[in-house]
Coordinates of C-alpha atoms in Angstrom, one line a residue:
Chain H
M1 CA 0.0 0.0 0.0
A2 CA 1.4 3.4 -1.0
Q3 CA 2.5 5.7 1.9
T4 CA 1.5 9.3 2.0
Y5 CA 5.1 10.3 1.0
D6 CA 6.6 7.7 -1.4
S7 CA 9.9 7.3 -3.1
I8 CA 9.0 6.6 -6.7
A9 CA 12.4 6.3 -8.3
T10 CA 16.1 7.3 -7.9
Q11 CA 18.8 7.8 -10.4
T12 CA 22.4 8.0 -9.4
L13 CA 24.7 8.6 -12.3
G14 CA 27.5 6.1 -12.8
S15 CA 28.8 8.2 -15.7
A16 CA 28.1 11.6 -17.3
V17 CA 24.8 11.9 -19.2
A18 CA 23.2 14.6 -21.2
S19 CA 19.8 14.4 -19.5
V20 CA 17.8 12.5 -16.9
T21 CA 14.3 11.2 -17.5
F22 CA 11.6 9.8 -15.2
S23 CA 8.9 8.2 -17.3
S24 CA 5.7 6.3 -16.7
I25 CA 5.0 8.4 -13.5
P26 CA 1.9 7.0 -11.8
A27 CA -1.0 9.4 -11.6
T28 CA -1.9 8.2 -8.1
Y29 CA -0.3 11.0 -6.2
T30 CA -1.2 14.6 -5.6
D31 CA 2.2 16.3 -5.8
L32 CA 5.6 15.3 -7.1
I33 CA 8.9 16.3 -5.5
L34 CA 12.1 16.0 -7.5
V35 CA 15.2 16.4 -5.4
V36 CA 18.5 17.0 -7.3
N37 CA 22.0 17.0 -5.9
A38 CA 24.2 17.3 -8.9
A39 CA 27.2 18.8 -10.8
M40 CA 27.5 19.6 -14.5
S41 CA 30.4 19.6 -16.9
A42 CA 30.0 23.4 -17.2
N43 CA 28.0 26.2 -15.6
N44 CA 24.9 26.7 -17.6
P45 CA 21.1 26.8 -17.2
V46 CA 19.1 23.7 -16.2
Y47 CA 15.8 23.0 -17.9
L48 CA 13.0 20.7 -17.0
R49 CA 10.4 19.5 -19.5
V50 CA 7.3 17.4 -18.9
N51 CA 5.7 14.8 -21.2
G52 CA 8.3 15.4 -23.9
L53 CA 6.7 18.8 -24.6
T54 CA 9.0 21.1 -26.5
T55 CA 6.6 24.0 -27.4
A56 CA 6.7 27.4 -25.8
I57 CA 4.6 26.5 -22.7
Y58 CA 7.2 27.1 -19.9
S59 CA 7.7 30.3 -18.1
N60 CA 9.0 31.3 -14.7
T61 CA 9.6 34.1 -12.1
W62 CA 12.5 33.9 -9.6
I63 CA 14.2 35.7 -6.8
V64 CA 17.9 35.1 -6.2
G65 CA 20.6 36.0 -3.7
N66 CA 24.3 35.8 -4.6
G67 CA 25.8 36.9 -1.3
A68 CA 25.9 40.5 -2.2
A69 CA 22.5 41.4 -3.4
A70 CA 19.0 40.1 -4.0
S71 CA 17.3 40.4 -7.4
S72 CA 14.3 39.1 -9.3
G73 CA 13.6 38.3 -12.9
R74 CA 11.4 36.2 -15.2
Y75 CA 11.4 34.4 -18.5
S76 CA 8.3 34.3 -20.6
A77 CA 7.2 31.3 -22.6
A78 CA 8.3 33.1 -25.8
A79 CA 11.7 33.8 -24.4
L80 CA 12.3 30.2 -23.3
G81 CA 10.9 28.9 -26.6
G82 CA 10.1 25.4 -25.3
A83 CA 13.5 24.7 -23.7
G84 CA 11.7 24.0 -20.4
F85 CA 11.2 25.4 -16.9
N86 CA 14.4 27.3 -16.3
L87 CA 16.9 27.3 -13.5
D88 CA 19.8 29.6 -14.1
N89 CA 21.8 29.3 -10.9
L90 CA 22.5 25.7 -10.0
N91 CA 26.1 26.7 -10.7
A92 CA 27.9 23.4 -10.0
S93 CA 30.5 22.7 -12.6
T94 CA 33.3 21.1 -10.7
P95 CA 33.2 17.4 -10.3
F96 CA 32.5 15.9 -6.9
P97 CA 33.9 16.2 -4.3
A98 CA 36.0 19.2 -5.1
D99 CA 33.2 21.7 -5.0
F100 CA 29.8 22.1 -3.6
S101 CA 27.1 20.4 -5.6
G102 CA 24.1 22.2 -6.9
Q103 CA 20.9 21.3 -5.1
A104 CA 17.4 21.8 -6.2
T105 CA 14.0 20.7 -4.9
Y106 CA 11.1 21.0 -7.4
H107 CA 7.5 20.8 -6.2
L108 CA 5.2 19.9 -9.0
M109 CA 1.9 20.7 -7.5
N110 CA -1.3 18.8 -8.4
Y111 CA 0.5 17.3 -11.3
A112 CA -2.1 14.7 -12.2
N113 CA -5.1 16.9 -12.5
T114 CA -6.5 17.5 -16.0
T115 CA -8.2 20.8 -15.3
T116 CA -5.5 23.3 -14.4
D117 CA -2.1 24.4 -15.9
K118 CA 0.8 23.1 -13.8
T119 CA 2.6 25.3 -11.2
I120 CA 6.1 24.4 -10.0
L121 CA 7.8 25.8 -6.9
L122 CA 11.5 25.5 -6.7
R123 CA 14.2 26.1 -4.1
A124 CA 17.8 25.7 -5.3
G125 CA 21.3 26.8 -4.7
N126 CA 24.9 26.1 -4.4
A127 CA 26.8 26.9 -1.2
A128 CA 29.6 28.5 -3.3
G129 CA 27.3 30.7 -5.4
W130 CA 23.6 31.4 -5.2
T131 CA 20.3 30.7 -3.5
V132 CA 17.2 30.7 -5.6
L133 CA 13.5 30.7 -5.2
D134 CA 11.6 30.1 -8.4
C135 CA 8.0 29.6 -9.5
G136 CA 7.1 28.2 -12.9
L137 CA 4.1 27.7 -15.1
I138 CA 3.7 24.9 -17.5
Q139 CA 0.7 25.6 -19.8
T140 CA -0.7 22.1 -20.1
T141 CA -3.8 20.7 -18.4
S142 CA -2.5 17.2 -19.1
A143 CA -1.4 15.1 -16.2
I144 CA 2.4 14.9 -16.0
S145 CA 3.6 11.4 -16.8
S146 CA 7.3 12.1 -17.5
I147 CA 9.9 14.5 -16.5
N148 CA 13.2 15.3 -18.3
I149 CA 15.9 17.5 -16.7
Y150 CA 19.0 18.5 -18.6
P151 CA 21.8 21.2 -18.6
Y152 CA 21.6 23.5 -21.6
T153 CA 25.0 22.4 -22.7
G154 CA 27.3 19.6 -21.6
T155 CA 26.4 16.8 -19.2
W156 CA 25.3 15.9 -15.7
S157 CA 28.4 14.6 -13.9
A158 CA 28.9 11.1 -12.5
G159 CA 27.7 10.9 -8.9
S160 CA 24.8 13.2 -9.4
T161 CA 21.6 12.0 -7.8
F162 CA 18.0 12.6 -8.8
T163 CA 15.1 11.3 -6.6
L164 CA 11.4 11.5 -7.4
Y165 CA 8.9 11.4 -4.6
G166 CA 5.1 11.3 -4.6
I167 CA 2.8 12.8 -2.0
K168 CA -0.7 11.6 -1.8
A169 CA -3.4 13.6 -0.2
A170 CA -6.4 12.1 1.5
Chain S
M1 CA 12.8 11.4 14.1
P2 CA 12.7 13.1 10.7
M3 CA 14.1 16.7 11.1
L4 CA 12.0 19.4 9.7
G5 CA 15.1 20.7 7.8
I6 CA 15.1 17.5 6.0
L7 CA 11.4 17.7 5.3
A8 CA 11.9 21.2 4.0
S9 CA 14.3 19.9 1.5
Q10 CA 11.8 17.0 1.0
I11 CA 14.3 14.3 1.7
L12 CA 12.4 12.2 4.2
G13 CA 14.0 9.5 6.3
H14 CA 10.8 8.0 7.8
L15 CA 8.2 8.1 5.1
S16 CA 5.4 6.8 7.4
S17 CA 5.9 9.9 9.6
F18 CA 4.2 12.0 7.0
E19 CA 0.5 11.5 7.0
S20 CA -2.4 13.0 5.1
I21 CA -5.1 14.5 7.4
A22 CA -7.6 16.1 5.1
T23 CA -8.1 17.7 1.7
V24 CA -10.4 20.5 0.6
T25 CA -11.2 21.0 -3.1
V26 CA -13.4 23.8 -4.2
G27 CA -16.4 22.8 -6.3
A28 CA -18.4 24.6 -8.9
G29 CA -19.4 28.1 -7.8
G30 CA -16.3 28.7 -5.7
A31 CA -15.9 29.0 -1.9
S32 CA -15.5 31.9 0.4
S33 CA -12.7 30.2 2.3
I34 CA -10.9 26.9 2.9
S35 CA -10.8 25.6 6.5
F36 CA -9.4 22.6 8.4
A37 CA -11.1 22.0 11.7
S38 CA -10.7 19.5 14.5
I39 CA -7.0 19.0 13.7
P40 CA -5.7 16.0 15.6
Q41 CA -3.1 16.8 18.2
T42 CA -1.1 13.7 17.6
Y43 CA 1.5 15.1 15.2
T44 CA 4.5 17.4 15.8
H45 CA 4.3 19.7 12.7
L46 CA 1.7 20.5 10.1
Q47 CA 2.1 21.1 6.4
V48 CA -0.4 22.6 4.0
R49 CA 0.2 22.0 0.3
G50 CA -1.9 23.0 -2.7
I51 CA -3.0 25.3 -5.5
T52 CA -5.5 28.2 -5.4
R53 CA -7.0 30.7 -7.6
S54 CA -9.0 33.7 -6.3
L55 CA -12.3 35.0 -7.7
G56 CA -11.1 38.5 -6.8
T57 CA -10.5 41.3 -9.3
T58 CA -9.6 44.2 -7.1
T59 CA -5.9 43.3 -6.8
S60 CA -5.8 40.9 -9.7
P61 CA -3.8 39.3 -11.2
N62 CA -2.3 39.1 -7.7
E63 CA -4.2 38.1 -4.6
E64 CA -3.0 37.7 -1.0
N65 CA -4.2 34.6 0.8
E66 CA -4.7 35.2 4.5
L67 CA -4.5 32.7 7.4
R68 CA -6.1 32.6 10.8
L69 CA -5.5 29.9 13.5
N70 CA -8.2 28.7 15.9
G71 CA -10.5 31.4 14.6
D72 CA -8.5 34.1 16.4
T73 CA -9.5 37.5 15.0
G74 CA -7.4 39.4 17.5
A75 CA -4.2 41.4 16.7
N76 CA -2.1 38.4 17.5
Y77 CA -0.3 37.9 14.2
S78 CA 2.9 39.1 12.5
L79 CA 4.3 38.6 9.0
H80 CA 7.5 39.1 7.0
R81 CA 7.8 38.6 3.3
L82 CA 10.6 38.2 0.8
A83 CA 9.2 38.4 -2.7
G84 CA 10.3 38.6 -6.4
G85 CA 7.9 40.1 -8.9
G86 CA 10.2 39.7 -11.9
A87 CA 11.7 43.2 -11.7
S88 CA 13.1 43.5 -8.2
A89 CA 13.4 41.7 -4.9
T90 CA 11.3 43.2 -2.1
S91 CA 10.9 42.7 1.6
D92 CA 8.4 43.9 4.1
G93 CA 7.1 43.1 7.5
F94 CA 4.0 43.7 9.7
S95 CA 3.1 43.3 13.3
G96 CA -0.1 43.6 15.3
L97 CA -2.1 42.0 12.4
T98 CA -5.5 40.3 12.8
F99 CA -4.3 37.6 10.4
T100 CA -1.1 36.3 8.9
E101 CA -0.7 35.1 5.3
S102 CA -0.2 31.8 3.5
G103 CA 1.0 33.3 0.3
F104 CA 0.4 35.3 -2.8
G105 CA -2.3 33.9 -5.1
A106 CA -3.4 34.1 -8.7
G107 CA -6.5 36.3 -9.0
A108 CA -9.4 36.2 -11.4
T109 CA -7.7 38.1 -14.2
A110 CA -4.6 35.9 -14.3
N111 CA -4.4 33.9 -17.5
A112 CA -6.9 31.1 -17.7
N113 CA -6.0 27.9 -15.8
V114 CA -3.3 29.6 -13.8
F115 CA -3.2 28.6 -10.2
S116 CA -0.8 29.7 -7.4
A117 CA 1.0 27.1 -5.3
V118 CA 1.9 27.0 -1.7
V119 CA 3.9 24.8 0.7
L120 CA 3.3 26.0 4.2
D121 CA 4.7 24.6 7.5
I122 CA 3.4 25.2 11.0
L123 CA 6.1 24.0 13.4
D124 CA 5.3 22.5 16.8
Y125 CA 1.7 23.3 16.3
A126 CA 0.5 21.4 19.4
D127 CA 3.2 22.7 21.8
T128 CA 1.5 24.8 24.5
N129 CA 4.9 26.3 25.5
K130 CA 5.6 28.2 22.3
Y131 CA 4.1 30.8 20.0
K132 CA 3.4 29.3 16.6
T133 CA 5.7 29.9 13.6
I134 CA 4.5 29.7 10.1
R135 CA 6.7 29.3 7.0
S136 CA 5.5 29.5 3.5
L137 CA 7.0 28.9 0.0
N138 CA 4.5 30.3 -2.5
G139 CA 3.8 32.0 -5.7
F140 CA 2.5 31.8 -9.2
D141 CA 3.8 32.6 -12.7
N142 CA 1.5 34.2 -15.2
N143 CA 3.8 34.0 -18.3
G144 CA 5.1 37.6 -18.1
G145 CA 3.7 38.3 -14.6
G146 CA 3.4 36.7 -11.2
Q147 CA 5.3 36.6 -7.9
V148 CA 7.4 34.1 -6.0
A149 CA 7.9 34.5 -2.2
L150 CA 9.0 33.2 1.1
F151 CA 6.7 34.2 4.0
S152 CA 7.4 33.9 7.7
G153 CA 4.6 34.5 10.1
A154 CA 3.8 34.1 13.8
W155 CA 0.7 33.6 15.9
L156 CA 1.4 35.0 19.3
S157 CA -0.5 32.3 21.2
T158 CA 0.7 29.3 23.1
A159 CA -2.6 27.4 22.4
A160 CA -2.4 24.2 20.4
V161 CA -3.6 24.7 16.8
T162 CA -6.9 23.0 16.3
S163 CA -8.1 24.8 13.2
L164 CA -6.9 26.7 10.1
L165 CA -8.8 29.2 8.0
I166 CA -7.5 30.4 4.7
Y167 CA -9.3 33.2 2.8
T168 CA -8.6 35.9 0.2
Y169 CA -7.7 39.4 1.1
S170 CA -10.1 40.6 -1.6
G171 CA -12.9 38.8 0.1
A172 CA -14.0 37.3 -3.2
G173 CA -13.2 33.7 -2.3
F174 CA -11.5 30.8 -4.2
A175 CA -12.3 29.5 -7.6
Q176 CA -13.3 26.0 -8.5
Y177 CA -10.4 23.5 -8.5
S178 CA -8.6 25.3 -5.8
S179 CA -7.3 22.6 -3.5
L180 CA -5.4 22.5 -0.3
A181 CA -4.3 19.4 1.6
L182 CA -3.3 19.2 5.2
Y183 CA -0.6 16.8 6.4
G184 CA 0.7 15.9 9.8
I185 CA 4.3 15.1 10.5
K186 CA 5.2 13.0 13.5
G187 CA 8.2 13.7 15.5

């Protein structure tokens, strides 16, 4: 019997890969939580797509602190052009264990409902760089059945971990 | 015992310590508020998770969702906010309020099908030796608009929390498909 808070799947990379995908996500939960603890081959944005959708349906608004100042920005769907829900500041390009990993926790809220667009809340950061709070919109009323997360260029590094959890409301 | 810091990062050591208590989903016609009553006192912390859309147009596309504990309408609440609206980061704070807040919400003139999201924690809710601290991660994106925020609030009462009331600042209420779920976390 499923718990309220279930571990659905975990991927720990044995070698560098260009992207990580969770597919065939059961529709039996209320929210999904994706926890990332990773490094990349180079500093660059990280994108998250759902259901293989590559059209301009992703947009986001963020607030970021870099140790000196706080700022806010956003990307519209037109600006992102289908690349995916954007995270600019994961900022972990040195292989483990020489540097701090980038850590991100994505909350995909009410992911399986078929009446609303999907809202993502994200907390992320890197102890050597930035802390980020982000909110995204995915303009699809379809249930989310797959998640793909990838760095804009390069690869996820070996040792990076990605864990998907499901939370089930009463 | 799972530490709340771990829970906040959503890496849970004891999965059976996180239990669903109740869910409220707004039906056709909307609802003036969302409430959770008769909250069991058998947990250590509470978490509220969900999506909302307001029927309000006065401050739309933004709304502010307010929170009261145990029906207390006295000036016993405070609130601090860190928010990003896409152009700048802002921070403000209030004391002596008759409510605190759960988060910014999407209002009636937000793009169709856009709902705001919230993950809200009430720590040590049943502890009668402490004032109650509320923490919220919240926001919505409106494809060229919207806000994301961290809220921290306090209810200056040592009473155990037995009920929650979430309602809109505009007074217009919540739209159909708004849905909030209450969870209990055992210590």
